[in-house]
Amino acid sequence: MSVQFDFRKELITIIPNLRAFATSLAGSFDRADDLVQETLVKAWDKQHTFQPGTNMKAWLFTILRNEFYTQMRKKGREVQDVDGIHAMQLAGHPEQQGHLDLQDFRKALELLPDDQREALILIGASGFSYEEAAEICKCAVGTIKSRVSRARTRIAEILGVEGDGDYGPDSISSQIIGVAPAA
């Protein structure tokens, strides 16, 4: 009985990570919540296949990823909103520059091929090692490293980032916080 309790406890602690990953894959909180719920149901049903002492987070991310692709195959072709026209109708304009930067980043992230976006999210946002991400994606470590590198390069191109000077406060913010602006 304690094995089930430990499984449940570890499962619950990983839910926020699953939700974040699902949101990045699904693009909406509602779809992400459905995806996480389905992942948890499958994990609970298959808990006898989980080997204690192994990485439960990677195991759950693999289940979630597989479920996402299964749903995408079932759903068929989705209407693409590459220009963000539909999304702009649903969202209000951000009030601060940071929100705009984040919005630009999210748009750039959506322009990446699925495999690059997934690798970048697993490594950059979810904190997985290259080895763990490779296991989740069922590919070689070098493939993950290549995908992340190409994704970072493409994001920089899309956002027009040319160097370190493109980071940090802008000239107006610099005056307020008393820091020299980025070059």
PDB file of N, CA and C in Angstrom, residues 54-141:
ATOM      1  N   THR A  54      13.395   5.107 -11.070  1.00  0.00           N
ATOM      2  CA  THR A  54      13.661   5.733 -12.365  1.00  0.00           C
ATOM      3  C   THR A  54      13.008   7.113 -12.378  1.00  0.00           C
ATOM      4  N   ASN A  55      13.187   7.837 -13.441  1.00  0.00           N
ATOM      5  CA  ASN A  55      12.730   9.222 -13.529  1.00  0.00           C
ATOM      6  C   ASN A  55      11.234   9.285 -13.863  1.00  0.00           C
ATOM      7  N   MET A  56      10.410   9.498 -12.846  1.00  0.00           N
ATOM      8  CA  MET A  56       8.966   9.554 -13.060  1.00  0.00           C
ATOM      9  C   MET A  56       8.580  10.751 -13.923  1.00  0.00           C
ATOM     10  N   LYS A  57       9.285  11.869 -13.756  1.00  0.00           N
ATOM     11  CA  LYS A  57       8.969  13.062 -14.538  1.00  0.00           C
ATOM     12  C   LYS A  57       9.136  12.772 -16.031  1.00  0.00           C
ATOM     13  N   ALA A  58      10.222  12.142 -16.401  1.00  0.00           N
ATOM     14  CA  ALA A  58      10.452  11.796 -17.804  1.00  0.00           C
ATOM     15  C   ALA A  58       9.409  10.797 -18.288  1.00  0.00           C
ATOM     16  N   TRP A  59       9.044   9.836 -17.451  1.00  0.00           N
ATOM     17  CA  TRP A  59       8.030   8.839 -17.793  1.00  0.00           C
ATOM     18  C   TRP A  59       6.693   9.523 -18.070  1.00  0.00           C
ATOM     19  N   LEU A  60       6.304  10.458 -17.207  1.00  0.00           N
ATOM     20  CA  LEU A  60       5.039  11.169 -17.380  1.00  0.00           C
ATOM     21  C   LEU A  60       5.069  12.088 -18.595  1.00  0.00           C
ATOM     22  N   PHE A  61       6.207  12.764 -18.827  1.00  0.00           N
ATOM     23  CA  PHE A  61       6.319  13.631 -20.000  1.00  0.00           C
ATOM     24  C   PHE A  61       6.203  12.814 -21.282  1.00  0.00           C
ATOM     25  N   THR A  62       6.737  11.605 -21.271  1.00  0.00           N
ATOM     26  CA  THR A  62       6.629  10.732 -22.438  1.00  0.00           C
ATOM     27  C   THR A  62       5.175  10.344 -22.680  1.00  0.00           C
ATOM     28  N   ILE A  63       4.467   9.998 -21.624  1.00  0.00           N
ATOM     29  CA  ILE A  63       3.043   9.668 -21.751  1.00  0.00           C
ATOM     30  C   ILE A  63       2.285  10.873 -22.292  1.00  0.00           C
ATOM     31  N   LEU A  64       2.547  12.053 -21.737  1.00  0.00           N
ATOM     32  CA  LEU A  64       1.867  13.276 -22.171  1.00  0.00           C
ATOM     33  C   LEU A  64       2.165  13.564 -23.643  1.00  0.00           C
ATOM     34  N   ARG A  65       3.420  13.470 -24.011  1.00  0.00           N
ATOM     35  CA  ARG A  65       3.829  13.734 -25.397  1.00  0.00           C
ATOM     36  C   ARG A  65       3.142  12.760 -26.351  1.00  0.00           C
ATOM     37  N   ASN A  66       3.153  11.488 -26.006  1.00  0.00           N
ATOM     38  CA  ASN A  66       2.504  10.488 -26.851  1.00  0.00           C
ATOM     39  C   ASN A  66       1.003  10.741 -26.967  1.00  0.00           C
ATOM     40  N   GLU A  67       0.381  11.119 -25.868  1.00  0.00           N
ATOM     41  CA  GLU A  67      -1.051  11.419 -25.887  1.00  0.00           C
ATOM     42  C   GLU A  67      -1.328  12.636 -26.752  1.00  0.00           C
ATOM     43  N   PHE A  68      -0.478  13.646 -26.671  1.00  0.00           N
ATOM     44  CA  PHE A  68      -0.643  14.840 -27.495  1.00  0.00           C
ATOM     45  C   PHE A  68      -0.615  14.467 -28.978  1.00  0.00           C
ATOM     46  N   TYR A  69       0.386  13.680 -29.384  1.00  0.00           N
ATOM     47  CA  TYR A  69       0.482  13.308 -30.792  1.00  0.00           C
ATOM     48  C   TYR A  69      -0.665  12.389 -31.217  1.00  0.00           C
ATOM     49  N   THR A  70      -1.136  11.548 -30.324  1.00  0.00           N
ATOM     50  CA  THR A  70      -2.298  10.720 -30.629  1.00  0.00           C
ATOM     51  C   THR A  70      -3.518  11.597 -30.882  1.00  0.00           C
ATOM     52  N   GLN A  71      -3.725  12.598 -30.026  1.00  0.00           N
ATOM     53  CA  GLN A  71      -4.852  13.515 -30.212  1.00  0.00           C
ATOM     54  C   GLN A  71      -4.717  14.314 -31.499  1.00  0.00           C
ATOM     55  N   MET A  72      -3.496  14.720 -31.818  1.00  0.00           N
ATOM     56  CA  MET A  72      -3.278  15.489 -33.052  1.00  0.00           C
ATOM     57  C   MET A  72      -3.592  14.634 -34.277  1.00  0.00           C
ATOM     58  N   ARG A  73      -3.192  13.375 -34.254  1.00  0.00           N
ATOM     59  CA  ARG A  73      -3.496  12.490 -35.380  1.00  0.00           C
ATOM     60  C   ARG A  73      -5.002  12.301 -35.515  1.00  0.00           C
ATOM     61  N   LYS A  74      -5.693  12.148 -34.384  1.00  0.00           N
ATOM     62  CA  LYS A  74      -7.143  11.973 -34.419  1.00  0.00           C
ATOM     63  C   LYS A  74      -7.840  13.228 -34.918  1.00  0.00           C
ATOM     64  N   LYS A  75      -7.326  14.337 -34.512  1.00  0.00           N
ATOM     65  CA  LYS A  75      -7.959  15.611 -34.850  1.00  0.00           C
ATOM     66  C   LYS A  75      -7.785  15.976 -36.327  1.00  0.00           C
ATOM     67  N   GLY A  76      -6.726  15.423 -36.919  1.00  0.00           N
ATOM     68  CA  GLY A  76      -6.471  15.728 -38.331  1.00  0.00           C
ATOM     69  C   GLY A  76      -5.834  17.098 -38.473  1.00  0.00           C
ATOM     70  N   ARG A  77      -6.159  17.748 -39.525  1.00  0.00           N
ATOM     71  CA  ARG A  77      -5.567  19.060 -39.784  1.00  0.00           C
ATOM     72  C   ARG A  77      -6.220  20.121 -38.916  1.00  0.00           C
ATOM     73  N   GLU A  78      -5.351  20.943 -38.323  1.00  0.00           N
ATOM     74  CA  GLU A  78      -5.813  22.048 -37.499  1.00  0.00           C
ATOM     75  C   GLU A  78      -5.718  23.340 -38.279  1.00  0.00           C
ATOM     76  N   VAL A  79      -6.595  24.266 -38.000  1.00  0.00           N
ATOM     77  CA  VAL A  79      -6.512  25.581 -38.625  1.00  0.00           C
ATOM     78  C   VAL A  79      -5.315  26.300 -38.018  1.00  0.00           C
ATOM     79  N   GLN A  80      -4.401  26.717 -38.868  1.00  0.00           N
ATOM     80  CA  GLN A  80      -3.209  27.422 -38.396  1.00  0.00           C
ATOM     81  C   GLN A  80      -3.512  28.905 -38.237  1.00  0.00           C
ATOM     82  N   ASP A  81      -2.942  29.497 -37.221  1.00  0.00           N
ATOM     83  CA  ASP A  81      -3.090  30.934 -36.971  1.00  0.00           C
ATOM     84  C   ASP A  81      -1.696  31.549 -36.960  1.00  0.00           C
ATOM     85  N   VAL A  82      -0.974  31.327 -38.066  1.00  0.00           N
ATOM     86  CA  VAL A  82       0.421  31.754 -38.146  1.00  0.00           C
ATOM     87  C   VAL A  82       0.569  33.252 -37.940  1.00  0.00           C
ATOM     88  N   ASP A  83      -0.340  34.033 -38.506  1.00  0.00           N
ATOM     89  CA  ASP A  83      -0.260  35.481 -38.383  1.00  0.00           C
ATOM     90  C   ASP A  83      -0.760  35.983 -37.031  1.00  0.00           C
ATOM     91  N   GLY A  84      -1.375  35.110 -36.260  1.00  0.00           N
ATOM     92  CA  GLY A  84      -1.878  35.490 -34.950  1.00  0.00           C
ATOM     93  C   GLY A  84      -3.132  36.344 -34.989  1.00  0.00           C
ATOM     94  N   ILE A  85      -3.817  36.376 -36.116  1.00  0.00           N
ATOM     95  CA  ILE A  85      -5.010  37.217 -36.250  1.00  0.00           C
ATOM     96  C   ILE A  85      -6.092  36.768 -35.277  1.00  0.00           C
ATOM     97  N   HIS A  86      -6.363  35.482 -35.244  1.00  0.00           N
ATOM     98  CA  HIS A  86      -7.390  34.973 -34.331  1.00  0.00           C
ATOM     99  C   HIS A  86      -6.974  35.194 -32.875  1.00  0.00           C
ATOM    100  N   ALA A  87      -5.721  34.926 -32.564  1.00  0.00           N
ATOM    101  CA  ALA A  87      -5.227  35.096 -31.198  1.00  0.00           C
ATOM    102  C   ALA A  87      -5.321  36.554 -30.747  1.00  0.00           C
ATOM    103  N   MET A  88      -5.046  37.469 -31.658  1.00  0.00           N
ATOM    104  CA  MET A  88      -5.112  38.891 -31.300  1.00  0.00           C
ATOM    105  C   MET A  88      -6.546  39.317 -30.971  1.00  0.00           C
ATOM    106  N   GLN A  89      -7.519  38.668 -31.572  1.00  0.00           N
ATOM    107  CA  GLN A  89      -8.910  38.987 -31.283  1.00  0.00           C
ATOM    108  C   GLN A  89      -9.321  38.482 -29.907  1.00  0.00           C
ATOM    109  N   LEU A  90      -8.626  37.481 -29.420  1.00  0.00           N
ATOM    110  CA  LEU A  90      -8.969  36.882 -28.134  1.00  0.00           C
ATOM    111  C   LEU A  90      -8.246  37.530 -26.957  1.00  0.00           C
ATOM    112  N   ALA A  91      -7.134  38.177 -27.229  1.00  0.00           N
ATOM    113  CA  ALA A  91      -6.303  38.700 -26.149  1.00  0.00           C
ATOM    114  C   ALA A  91      -6.263  40.220 -26.165  1.00  0.00           C
ATOM    115  N   GLY A  92      -6.118  40.790 -24.977  1.00  0.00           N
ATOM    116  CA  GLY A  92      -5.934  42.238 -24.873  1.00  0.00           C
ATOM    117  C   GLY A  92      -4.474  42.592 -25.066  1.00  0.00           C
ATOM    118  N   HIS A  93      -4.209  43.830 -25.337  1.00  0.00           N
ATOM    119  CA  HIS A  93      -2.835  44.276 -25.512  1.00  0.00           C
ATOM    120  C   HIS A  93      -2.141  44.380 -24.161  1.00  0.00           C
ATOM    121  N   PRO A  94      -0.906  43.880 -24.069  1.00  0.00           N
ATOM    122  CA  PRO A  94      -0.168  43.969 -22.812  1.00  0.00           C
ATOM    123  C   PRO A  94       0.140  45.422 -22.456  1.00  0.00           C
ATOM    124  N   GLU A  95       0.282  45.656 -21.167  1.00  0.00           N
ATOM    125  CA  GLU A  95       0.502  47.023 -20.713  1.00  0.00           C
ATOM    126  C   GLU A  95       1.978  47.348 -20.492  1.00  0.00           C
ATOM    127  N   GLN A  96       2.826  46.348 -20.440  1.00  0.00           N
ATOM    128  CA  GLN A  96       4.229  46.611 -20.170  1.00  0.00           C
ATOM    129  C   GLN A  96       5.102  45.960 -21.225  1.00  0.00           C
ATOM    130  N   GLN A  97       6.294  46.490 -21.396  1.00  0.00           N
ATOM    131  CA  GLN A  97       7.220  46.003 -22.415  1.00  0.00           C
ATOM    132  C   GLN A  97       7.548  44.521 -22.234  1.00  0.00           C
ATOM    133  N   GLY A  98       7.682  44.093 -21.009  1.00  0.00           N
ATOM    134  CA  GLY A  98       7.986  42.679 -20.747  1.00  0.00           C
ATOM    135  C   GLY A  98       6.921  41.760 -21.304  1.00  0.00           C
ATOM    136  N   HIS A  99       5.672  42.179 -21.192  1.00  0.00           N
ATOM    137  CA  HIS A  99       4.575  41.385 -21.748  1.00  0.00           C
ATOM    138  C   HIS A  99       4.678  41.334 -23.265  1.00  0.00           C
ATOM    139  N   LEU A 100       5.054  42.441 -23.862  1.00  0.00           N
ATOM    140  CA  LEU A 100       5.221  42.476 -25.314  1.00  0.00           C
ATOM    141  C   LEU A 100       6.368  41.570 -25.746  1.00  0.00           C
ATOM    142  N   ASP A 101       7.455  41.624 -25.002  1.00  0.00           N
ATOM    143  CA  ASP A 101       8.596  40.761 -25.313  1.00  0.00           C
ATOM    144  C   ASP A 101       8.207  39.288 -25.207  1.00  0.00           C
ATOM    145  N   LEU A 102       7.466  38.954 -24.170  1.00  0.00           N
ATOM    146  CA  LEU A 102       7.026  37.577 -23.992  1.00  0.00           C
ATOM    147  C   LEU A 102       6.087  37.167 -25.117  1.00  0.00           C
ATOM    148  N   GLN A 103       5.216  38.063 -25.502  1.00  0.00           N
ATOM    149  CA  GLN A 103       4.295  37.782 -26.601  1.00  0.00           C
ATOM    150  C   GLN A 103       5.073  37.549 -27.900  1.00  0.00           C
ATOM    151  N   ASP A 104       6.077  38.381 -28.155  1.00  0.00           N
ATOM    152  CA  ASP A 104       6.917  38.206 -29.338  1.00  0.00           C
ATOM    153  C   ASP A 104       7.630  36.858 -29.292  1.00  0.00           C
ATOM    154  N   PHE A 105       8.119  36.501 -28.104  1.00  0.00           N
ATOM    155  CA  PHE A 105       8.807  35.225 -27.959  1.00  0.00           C
ATOM    156  C   PHE A 105       7.857  34.060 -28.219  1.00  0.00           C
ATOM    157  N   ARG A 106       6.661  34.132 -27.677  1.00  0.00           N
ATOM    158  CA  ARG A 106       5.687  33.052 -27.896  1.00  0.00           C
ATOM    159  C   ARG A 106       5.347  32.897 -29.374  1.00  0.00           C
ATOM    160  N   LYS A 107       5.187  34.029 -30.060  1.00  0.00           N
ATOM    161  CA  LYS A 107       4.915  33.968 -31.502  1.00  0.00           C
ATOM    162  C   LYS A 107       6.089  33.330 -32.234  1.00  0.00           C
ATOM    163  N   ALA A 108       7.286  33.720 -31.866  1.00  0.00           N
ATOM    164  CA  ALA A 108       8.479  33.154 -32.497  1.00  0.00           C
ATOM    165  C   ALA A 108       8.569  31.660 -32.208  1.00  0.00           C
ATOM    166  N   LEU A 109       8.239  31.277 -30.996  1.00  0.00           N
ATOM    167  CA  LEU A 109       8.263  29.867 -30.605  1.00  0.00           C
ATOM    168  C   LEU A 109       7.283  29.059 -31.452  1.00  0.00           C
ATOM    169  N   GLU A 110       6.121  29.631 -31.718  1.00  0.00           N
ATOM    170  CA  GLU A 110       5.114  28.950 -32.533  1.00  0.00           C
ATOM    171  C   GLU A 110       5.554  28.773 -33.983  1.00  0.00           C
ATOM    172  N   LEU A 111       6.477  29.606 -34.444  1.00  0.00           N
ATOM    173  CA  LEU A 111       6.955  29.509 -35.822  1.00  0.00           C
ATOM    174  C   LEU A 111       7.986  28.398 -36.002  1.00  0.00           C
ATOM    175  N   LEU A 112       8.511  27.885 -34.897  1.00  0.00           N
ATOM    176  CA  LEU A 112       9.496  26.810 -34.981  1.00  0.00           C
ATOM    177  C   LEU A 112       8.830  25.509 -35.416  1.00  0.00           C
ATOM    178  N   PRO A 113       9.568  24.651 -36.086  1.00  0.00           N
ATOM    179  CA  PRO A 113       9.051  23.308 -36.360  1.00  0.00           C
ATOM    180  C   PRO A 113       8.754  22.605 -35.030  1.00  0.00           C
ATOM    181  N   ASP A 114       7.786  21.702 -35.042  1.00  0.00           N
ATOM    182  CA  ASP A 114       7.365  21.033 -33.814  1.00  0.00           C
ATOM    183  C   ASP A 114       8.521  20.379 -33.055  1.00  0.00           C
ATOM    184  N   ASP A 115       9.421  19.704 -33.777  1.00  0.00           N
ATOM    185  CA  ASP A 115      10.501  19.002 -33.096  1.00  0.00           C
ATOM    186  C   ASP A 115      11.474  19.958 -32.408  1.00  0.00           C
ATOM    187  N   GLN A 116      11.730  21.103 -33.033  1.00  0.00           N
ATOM    188  CA  GLN A 116      12.626  22.095 -32.417  1.00  0.00           C
ATOM    189  C   GLN A 116      11.958  22.763 -31.221  1.00  0.00           C
ATOM    190  N   ARG A 117      10.682  23.120 -31.360  1.00  0.00           N
ATOM    191  CA  ARG A 117       9.951  23.750 -30.257  1.00  0.00           C
ATOM    192  C   ARG A 117       9.907  22.810 -29.054  1.00  0.00           C
ATOM    193  N   GLU A 118       9.599  21.555 -29.309  1.00  0.00           N
ATOM    194  CA  GLU A 118       9.512  20.577 -28.238  1.00  0.00           C
ATOM    195  C   GLU A 118      10.855  20.430 -27.526  1.00  0.00           C
ATOM    196  N   ALA A 119      11.937  20.314 -28.276  1.00  0.00           N
ATOM    197  CA  ALA A 119      13.270  20.166 -27.675  1.00  0.00           C
ATOM    198  C   ALA A 119      13.636  21.397 -26.856  1.00  0.00           C
ATOM    199  N   LEU A 120      13.373  22.588 -27.385  1.00  0.00           N
ATOM    200  CA  LEU A 120      13.693  23.825 -26.677  1.00  0.00           C
ATOM    201  C   LEU A 120      12.898  23.935 -25.375  1.00  0.00           C
ATOM    202  N   ILE A 121      11.644  23.555 -25.394  1.00  0.00           N
ATOM    203  CA  ILE A 121      10.803  23.617 -24.196  1.00  0.00           C
ATOM    204  C   ILE A 121      11.278  22.610 -23.153  1.00  0.00           C
ATOM    205  N   LEU A 122      11.589  21.392 -23.606  1.00  0.00           N
ATOM    206  CA  LEU A 122      12.053  20.380 -22.653  1.00  0.00           C
ATOM    207  C   LEU A 122      13.359  20.801 -21.971  1.00  0.00           C
ATOM    208  N   ILE A 123      14.297  21.354 -22.747  1.00  0.00           N
ATOM    209  CA  ILE A 123      15.592  21.739 -22.196  1.00  0.00           C
ATOM    210  C   ILE A 123      15.516  23.091 -21.492  1.00  0.00           C
ATOM    211  N   GLY A 124      14.965  24.094 -22.177  1.00  0.00           N
ATOM    212  CA  GLY A 124      14.999  25.460 -21.663  1.00  0.00           C
ATOM    213  C   GLY A 124      13.966  25.769 -20.605  1.00  0.00           C
ATOM    214  N   ALA A 125      12.755  25.251 -20.768  1.00  0.00           N
ATOM    215  CA  ALA A 125      11.681  25.623 -19.851  1.00  0.00           C
ATOM    216  C   ALA A 125      11.395  24.556 -18.801  1.00  0.00           C
ATOM    217  N   SER A 126      11.539  23.292 -19.170  1.00  0.00           N
ATOM    218  CA  SER A 126      11.180  22.223 -18.235  1.00  0.00           C
ATOM    219  C   SER A 126      12.365  21.706 -17.438  1.00  0.00           C
ATOM    220  N   GLY A 127      13.574  22.099 -17.824  1.00  0.00           N
ATOM    221  CA  GLY A 127      14.749  21.761 -17.030  1.00  0.00           C
ATOM    222  C   GLY A 127      15.273  20.350 -17.199  1.00  0.00           C
ATOM    223  N   PHE A 128      14.874  19.667 -18.266  1.00  0.00           N
ATOM    224  CA  PHE A 128      15.395  18.332 -18.495  1.00  0.00           C
ATOM    225  C   PHE A 128      16.820  18.409 -19.031  1.00  0.00           C
ATOM    226  N   SER A 129      17.598  17.388 -18.749  1.00  0.00           N
ATOM    227  CA  SER A 129      18.929  17.280 -19.345  1.00  0.00           C
ATOM    228  C   SER A 129      18.740  16.857 -20.800  1.00  0.00           C
ATOM    229  N   TYR A 130      19.806  16.986 -21.588  1.00  0.00           N
ATOM    230  CA  TYR A 130      19.730  16.541 -22.975  1.00  0.00           C
ATOM    231  C   TYR A 130      19.406  15.048 -23.039  1.00  0.00           C
ATOM    232  N   GLU A 131      19.981  14.284 -22.129  1.00  0.00           N
ATOM    233  CA  GLU A 131      19.750  12.837 -22.103  1.00  0.00           C
ATOM    234  C   GLU A 131      18.291  12.520 -21.803  1.00  0.00           C
ATOM    235  N   GLU A 132      17.718  13.219 -20.827  1.00  0.00           N
ATOM    236  CA  GLU A 132      16.315  12.984 -20.482  1.00  0.00           C
ATOM    237  C   GLU A 132      15.392  13.393 -21.621  1.00  0.00           C
ATOM    238  N   ALA A 133      15.689  14.523 -22.246  1.00  0.00           N
ATOM    239  CA  ALA A 133      14.873  14.984 -23.372  1.00  0.00           C
ATOM    240  C   ALA A 133      14.958  13.998 -24.532  1.00  0.00           C
ATOM    241  N   ALA A 134      16.144  13.457 -24.775  1.00  0.00           N
ATOM    242  CA  ALA A 134      16.311  12.467 -25.845  1.00  0.00           C
ATOM    243  C   ALA A 134      15.484  11.226 -25.550  1.00  0.00           C
ATOM    244  N   GLU A 135      15.443  10.826 -24.286  1.00  0.00           N
ATOM    245  CA  GLU A 135      14.648   9.662 -23.897  1.00  0.00           C
ATOM    246  C   GLU A 135      13.156   9.943 -24.109  1.00  0.00           C
ATOM    247  N   ILE A 136      12.714  11.128 -23.740  1.00  0.00           N
ATOM    248  CA  ILE A 136      11.303  11.493 -23.911  1.00  0.00           C
ATOM    249  C   ILE A 136      10.925  11.511 -25.391  1.00  0.00           C
ATOM    250  N   CYS A 137      11.807  12.073 -26.214  1.00  0.00           N
ATOM    251  CA  CYS A 137      11.532  12.213 -27.651  1.00  0.00           C
ATOM    252  C   CYS A 137      11.913  10.977 -28.449  1.00  0.00           C
ATOM    253  N   LYS A 138      12.511  10.006 -27.771  1.00  0.00           N
ATOM    254  CA  LYS A 138      12.927   8.764 -28.431  1.00  0.00           C
ATOM    255  C   LYS A 138      13.866   9.030 -29.606  1.00  0.00           C
ATOM    256  N   CYS A 139      14.918   9.793 -29.323  1.00  0.00           N
ATOM    257  CA  CYS A 139      15.929  10.076 -30.343  1.00  0.00           C
ATOM    258  C   CYS A 139      17.289  10.185 -29.660  1.00  0.00           C
ATOM    259  N   ALA A 140      18.315  10.383 -30.459  1.00  0.00           N
ATOM    260  CA  ALA A 140      19.677  10.477 -29.931  1.00  0.00           C
ATOM    261  C   ALA A 140      19.902  11.815 -29.224  1.00  0.00           C
ATOM    262  N   VAL A 141      20.829  11.822 -28.279  1.00  0.00           N
ATOM    263  CA  VAL A 141      21.177  13.040 -27.547  1.00  0.00           C
ATOM    264  C   VAL A 141      21.661  14.117 -28.523  1.00  0.00           C
TER     265      VAL A 141
END
